[in-house]
């Protein structure tokens, strides 16, 4: 143990403790900008500097450890002055048009500048490159990048994709796409984890709100919206609502006031995905000698982009089932247009997703099959929806809860857990059991697949058939899992992969809460909703049963194939 003194508190801490962690133990919070625990402890921003008695130079507290007898000042006049100058220098390279920045009010640089009382920019701004404003779903603004390296570290250490790198040297140092190529040409999965870990507005999603507003203002259009499972866990975070207040029904009320005609649930088509994907899996399992295993889930477009670029020979092992988002789009512009008796071209279909890659998915020609333009016209992230609701001056805390519309506002608990890592697998196993045995299992029989571990595996026995499953979230874990399959180290029948750590609950389009990884907490909301739902099985959703009776026939029917399946190699 080491005895030290911080801001007049004497404390004993284990050897090797950083000054920042030691301060935390005394409830002293040292400001920091580039720091991310365990990932980025490089002292690049020099905002976390502290003074040590007897030493001339200030030291960064995130990557210097305590020494016996050290007397530390975290906020002395010398520290405050240095911190201020360091932030002013960062601002000298930064586009400080906060009023028009997407991260205004949720920008760490803005908060720190305000907290330090910086009200003027004494150093001249030297801006280098053009803004990145092409139509790609991931947008980078070079003028807002502060070279903290967080995006590089998340992409390298968590996602193992290495899209970002340091370019140039000295004062020309920049963060850019590795290999000096455009982002569109890179193997970016569009998981959006670089966005959720950027402390400023240098990285963000393409903003598609205007297209939605135009459709809402068009009297010719019937505008419907689907809400993804994981959005109900997080949409209230920016509004300061408690999780129990920020329900999907309160979000439905807000969206109705924005002007949407019909409010539906992506979880409805998550049930449909289970019917199709579960039936496909059982069919392939029965034909095991002619099929290549494992079968992989196919609903995460970040994972699809990853597998296509990193392991193209495995694309054939993906389930042919489209994602719930795209199934919804296809059903909306066919079956629902029929129910409403309107021309499908008059339907404008919007989805709200915790995801950036879903914007890309909606544009892929192979998953657009309803025949009237795009099946999903616009994808908004959870963050865009927050901005949309704010722009309409809706006070969400005063709204009542309102029901979603029928028939696609009805979903099982199995569908809602899609938003958590392991949820798709658990939902599929619940219905696979029924398909094989004709009986329902205990709805919680497969709960072994829950939890935040990046790579989980289980074996289940369904009526004498042994099914080996695995689940990975985060692309670094996905890479490890695939390499183990290739080397023969492991063998599975069915594998679920989600690109974002923790699954969609931790998605790249979710609210950004500095320094907090909320996937686990958000997933608990989904498991709570599943438990409360009277319908725990996809095959018992009455709207699904009716949709098959009235329109699709049965799972894997010709109509289902036409609308709900696709060859992922396209
Ligand atoms: Fe997900 Fe989905 S669970 S990928 O994370 O399957 O985005 O929430 O909407 O499509 O349902 C995202 C979340 C979805 C889809 C569903 C799946
Ligand atoms: Fe999108 Fe979910 Fe996949 Fe992340 S895990 S890329 S949020 S679908």
PDB file of N, CA, C and O and ligand atoms in Angstrom, residues 228-231 266-267 270 299-301 323-326 353-355 358 361 415 418-419 424 498 503-504, ligand 1:
ATOM      1  N   UNK A 228     -38.031   0.063 -32.748  1.00  0.00           N
ATOM      2  CA  UNK A 228     -37.203  -1.122 -32.485  1.00  0.00           C
ATOM      3  C   UNK A 228     -37.220  -1.482 -31.002  1.00  0.00           C
ATOM      4  O   UNK A 228     -37.414  -0.617 -30.140  1.00  0.00           O
ATOM      5  N   UNK A 229     -36.980  -2.764 -30.714  1.00  0.00           N
ATOM      6  CA  UNK A 229     -37.014  -3.188 -29.300  1.00  0.00           C
ATOM      7  C   UNK A 229     -36.136  -2.333 -28.377  1.00  0.00           C
ATOM      8  O   UNK A 229     -36.590  -1.864 -27.327  1.00  0.00           O
ATOM      9  N   UNK A 230     -34.883  -2.116 -28.769  1.00  0.00           N
ATOM     10  CA  UNK A 230     -33.943  -1.472 -27.840  1.00  0.00           C
ATOM     11  C   UNK A 230     -34.220   0.014 -27.617  1.00  0.00           C
ATOM     12  O   UNK A 230     -33.748   0.597 -26.630  1.00  0.00           O
ATOM     13  N   UNK A 231     -35.005   0.622 -28.505  1.00  0.00           N
ATOM     14  CA  UNK A 231     -35.273   2.062 -28.361  1.00  0.00           C
ATOM     15  C   UNK A 231     -36.070   2.339 -27.086  1.00  0.00           C
ATOM     16  O   UNK A 231     -35.876   3.359 -26.401  1.00  0.00           O
ATOM     17  N   UNK A 266     -41.464  -2.768 -34.092  1.00  0.00           N
ATOM     18  CA  UNK A 266     -40.586  -3.694 -34.826  1.00  0.00           C
ATOM     19  C   UNK A 266     -40.628  -5.073 -34.171  1.00  0.00           C
ATOM     20  O   UNK A 266     -40.375  -6.085 -34.826  1.00  0.00           O
ATOM     21  N   UNK A 267     -40.948  -5.119 -32.895  1.00  0.00           N
ATOM     22  CA  UNK A 267     -41.009  -6.415 -32.199  1.00  0.00           C
ATOM     23  C   UNK A 267     -42.052  -7.333 -32.846  1.00  0.00           C
ATOM     24  O   UNK A 267     -41.934  -8.559 -32.769  1.00  0.00           O
ATOM     25  N   UNK A 270     -40.168  -8.928 -35.301  1.00  0.00           N
ATOM     26  CA  UNK A 270     -39.176  -9.810 -34.659  1.00  0.00           C
ATOM     27  C   UNK A 270     -39.849 -11.173 -34.438  1.00  0.00           C
ATOM     28  O   UNK A 270     -39.238 -12.223 -34.656  1.00  0.00           O
ATOM     29  N   UNK A 299     -29.825 -10.633 -38.572  1.00  0.00           N
ATOM     30  CA  UNK A 299     -30.612  -9.408 -38.410  1.00  0.00           C
ATOM     31  C   UNK A 299     -29.771  -8.171 -38.106  1.00  0.00           C
ATOM     32  O   UNK A 299     -30.301  -7.060 -38.122  1.00  0.00           O
ATOM     33  N   UNK A 300     -28.476  -8.341 -37.849  1.00  0.00           N
ATOM     34  CA  UNK A 300     -27.647  -7.177 -37.518  1.00  0.00           C
ATOM     35  C   UNK A 300     -26.840  -6.765 -38.753  1.00  0.00           C
ATOM     36  O   UNK A 300     -25.942  -7.488 -39.187  1.00  0.00           O
ATOM     37  N   UNK A 301     -27.124  -5.603 -39.327  1.00  0.00           N
ATOM     38  CA  UNK A 301     -26.417  -5.207 -40.553  1.00  0.00           C
ATOM     39  C   UNK A 301     -24.932  -4.899 -40.316  1.00  0.00           C
ATOM     40  O   UNK A 301     -24.132  -4.999 -41.242  1.00  0.00           O
ATOM     41  N   UNK A 323     -34.062  -8.989 -41.760  1.00  0.00           N
ATOM     42  CA  UNK A 323     -34.156  -8.473 -40.390  1.00  0.00           C
ATOM     43  C   UNK A 323     -35.596  -8.036 -40.113  1.00  0.00           C
ATOM     44  O   UNK A 323     -36.364  -7.763 -41.041  1.00  0.00           O
ATOM     45  N   UNK A 324     -35.968  -7.943 -38.845  1.00  0.00           N
ATOM     46  CA  UNK A 324     -37.301  -7.436 -38.508  1.00  0.00           C
ATOM     47  C   UNK A 324     -37.594  -6.065 -39.133  1.00  0.00           C
ATOM     48  O   UNK A 324     -38.708  -5.811 -39.589  1.00  0.00           O
ATOM     49  N   UNK A 325     -36.582  -5.193 -39.171  1.00  0.00           N
ATOM     50  CA  UNK A 325     -36.819  -3.872 -39.784  1.00  0.00           C
ATOM     51  C   UNK A 325     -37.298  -4.030 -41.218  1.00  0.00           C
ATOM     52  O   UNK A 325     -38.289  -3.430 -41.640  1.00  0.00           O
ATOM     53  N   UNK A 326     -36.600  -4.867 -41.987  1.00  0.00           N
ATOM     54  CA  UNK A 326     -36.943  -4.993 -43.405  1.00  0.00           C
ATOM     55  C   UNK A 326     -38.210  -5.823 -43.599  1.00  0.00           C
ATOM     56  O   UNK A 326     -38.987  -5.563 -44.513  1.00  0.00           O
ATOM     57  N   UNK A 353     -34.464   3.256 -34.814  1.00  0.00           N
ATOM     58  CA  UNK A 353     -33.513   2.188 -34.513  1.00  0.00           C
ATOM     59  C   UNK A 353     -32.403   2.697 -33.585  1.00  0.00           C
ATOM     60  O   UNK A 353     -32.034   3.869 -33.659  1.00  0.00           O
ATOM     61  N   UNK A 354     -31.848   1.787 -32.796  1.00  0.00           N
ATOM     62  CA  UNK A 354     -30.721   2.184 -31.929  1.00  0.00           C
ATOM     63  C   UNK A 354     -29.408   2.094 -32.696  1.00  0.00           C
ATOM     64  O   UNK A 354     -28.359   1.902 -32.113  1.00  0.00           O
ATOM     65  N   UNK A 355     -29.464   2.233 -34.003  1.00  0.00           N
ATOM     66  CA  UNK A 355     -28.433   1.705 -34.896  1.00  0.00           C
ATOM     67  C   UNK A 355     -28.131   2.648 -36.051  1.00  0.00           C
ATOM     68  O   UNK A 355     -29.045   3.248 -36.611  1.00  0.00           O
ATOM     69  N   UNK A 358     -28.443   0.373 -39.659  1.00  0.00           N
ATOM     70  CA  UNK A 358     -29.786   0.144 -40.207  1.00  0.00           C
ATOM     71  C   UNK A 358     -30.097   1.148 -41.319  1.00  0.00           C
ATOM     72  O   UNK A 358     -30.919   0.877 -42.189  1.00  0.00           O
ATOM     73  N   UNK A 361     -28.716  -0.637 -44.183  1.00  0.00           N
ATOM     74  CA  UNK A 361     -29.510  -1.824 -44.506  1.00  0.00           C
ATOM     75  C   UNK A 361     -30.744  -1.460 -45.341  1.00  0.00           C
ATOM     76  O   UNK A 361     -31.054  -2.128 -46.324  1.00  0.00           O
ATOM     77  N   UNK A 415     -39.994 -11.397 -28.536  1.00  0.00           N
ATOM     78  CA  UNK A 415     -39.555 -10.445 -29.560  1.00  0.00           C
ATOM     79  C   UNK A 415     -38.850  -9.247 -28.935  1.00  0.00           C
ATOM     80  O   UNK A 415     -37.863  -8.731 -29.466  1.00  0.00           O
ATOM     81  N   UNK A 418     -35.097  -9.245 -28.257  1.00  0.00           N
ATOM     82  CA  UNK A 418     -34.177  -9.156 -29.407  1.00  0.00           C
ATOM     83  C   UNK A 418     -33.134  -8.055 -29.184  1.00  0.00           C
ATOM     84  O   UNK A 418     -32.033  -8.121 -29.704  1.00  0.00           O
ATOM     85  N   UNK A 419     -33.513  -7.040 -28.462  1.00  0.00           N
ATOM     86  CA  UNK A 419     -32.626  -5.887 -28.289  1.00  0.00           C
ATOM     87  C   UNK A 419     -31.449  -6.142 -27.361  1.00  0.00           C
ATOM     88  O   UNK A 419     -30.586  -5.293 -27.200  1.00  0.00           O
ATOM     89  N   UNK A 424     -32.144 -12.875 -29.509  1.00  0.00           N
ATOM     90  CA  UNK A 424     -32.646 -13.507 -30.735  1.00  0.00           C
ATOM     91  C   UNK A 424     -32.558 -15.029 -30.562  1.00  0.00           C
ATOM     92  O   UNK A 424     -33.487 -15.770 -30.896  1.00  0.00           O
ATOM     93  N   UNK A 498     -24.158 -10.063 -32.814  1.00  0.00           N
ATOM     94  CA  UNK A 498     -24.548  -8.653 -32.868  1.00  0.00           C
ATOM     95  C   UNK A 498     -23.261  -7.827 -32.847  1.00  0.00           C
ATOM     96  O   UNK A 498     -22.362  -8.106 -32.037  1.00  0.00           O
ATOM     97  N   UNK A 503     -25.231  -6.031 -27.676  1.00  0.00           N
ATOM     98  CA  UNK A 503     -26.349  -6.058 -28.636  1.00  0.00           C
ATOM     99  C   UNK A 503     -26.905  -4.670 -28.866  1.00  0.00           C
ATOM    100  O   UNK A 503     -26.275  -3.660 -28.534  1.00  0.00           O
ATOM    101  N   UNK A 504     -28.121  -4.623 -29.432  1.00  0.00           N
ATOM    102  CA  UNK A 504     -28.698  -3.327 -29.829  1.00  0.00           C
ATOM    103  C   UNK A 504     -28.894  -2.380 -28.652  1.00  0.00           C
ATOM    104  O   UNK A 504     -28.937  -1.158 -28.840  1.00  0.00           O
TER     105      UNK A 504
HETATM  106 FE1  LIG B   1     -32.081  -4.346 -33.164  1.00  0.00          FE
HETATM  107 FE2  LIG B   1     -33.556  -5.946 -34.485  1.00  0.00          FE
HETATM  108  S1  LIG B   1     -32.947  -6.250 -32.303  1.00  0.00           S
HETATM  109  S2  LIG B   1     -31.342  -5.596 -34.949  1.00  0.00           S
HETATM  110  O1  LIG B   1     -30.572  -4.468 -32.362  1.00  0.00           O
HETATM  111  O2  LIG B   1     -33.439  -8.732 -35.240  1.00  0.00           O
HETATM  112  O3  LIG B   1     -31.300  -1.835 -34.626  1.00  0.00           O
HETATM  113  O4  LIG B   1     -33.569  -2.904 -31.040  1.00  0.00           O
HETATM  114  O5  LIG B   1     -34.701  -3.428 -34.327  1.00  0.00           O
HETATM  115  O6  LIG B   1     -34.326  -5.349 -37.359  1.00  0.00           O
HETATM  116  O7  LIG B   1     -36.349  -6.521 -33.794  1.00  0.00           O
HETATM  117  C1  LIG B   1     -31.570  -2.749 -34.022  1.00  0.00           C
HETATM  118  C2  LIG B   1     -32.885  -3.368 -31.818  1.00  0.00           C
HETATM  119  C3  LIG B   1     -33.848  -4.153 -34.103  1.00  0.00           C
HETATM  120  C4  LIG B   1     -34.090  -5.627 -36.288  1.00  0.00           C
HETATM  121  C5  LIG B   1     -35.363  -6.301 -34.095  1.00  0.00           C
HETATM  122  C6  LIG B   1     -33.418  -7.700 -34.970  1.00  0.00           C
END
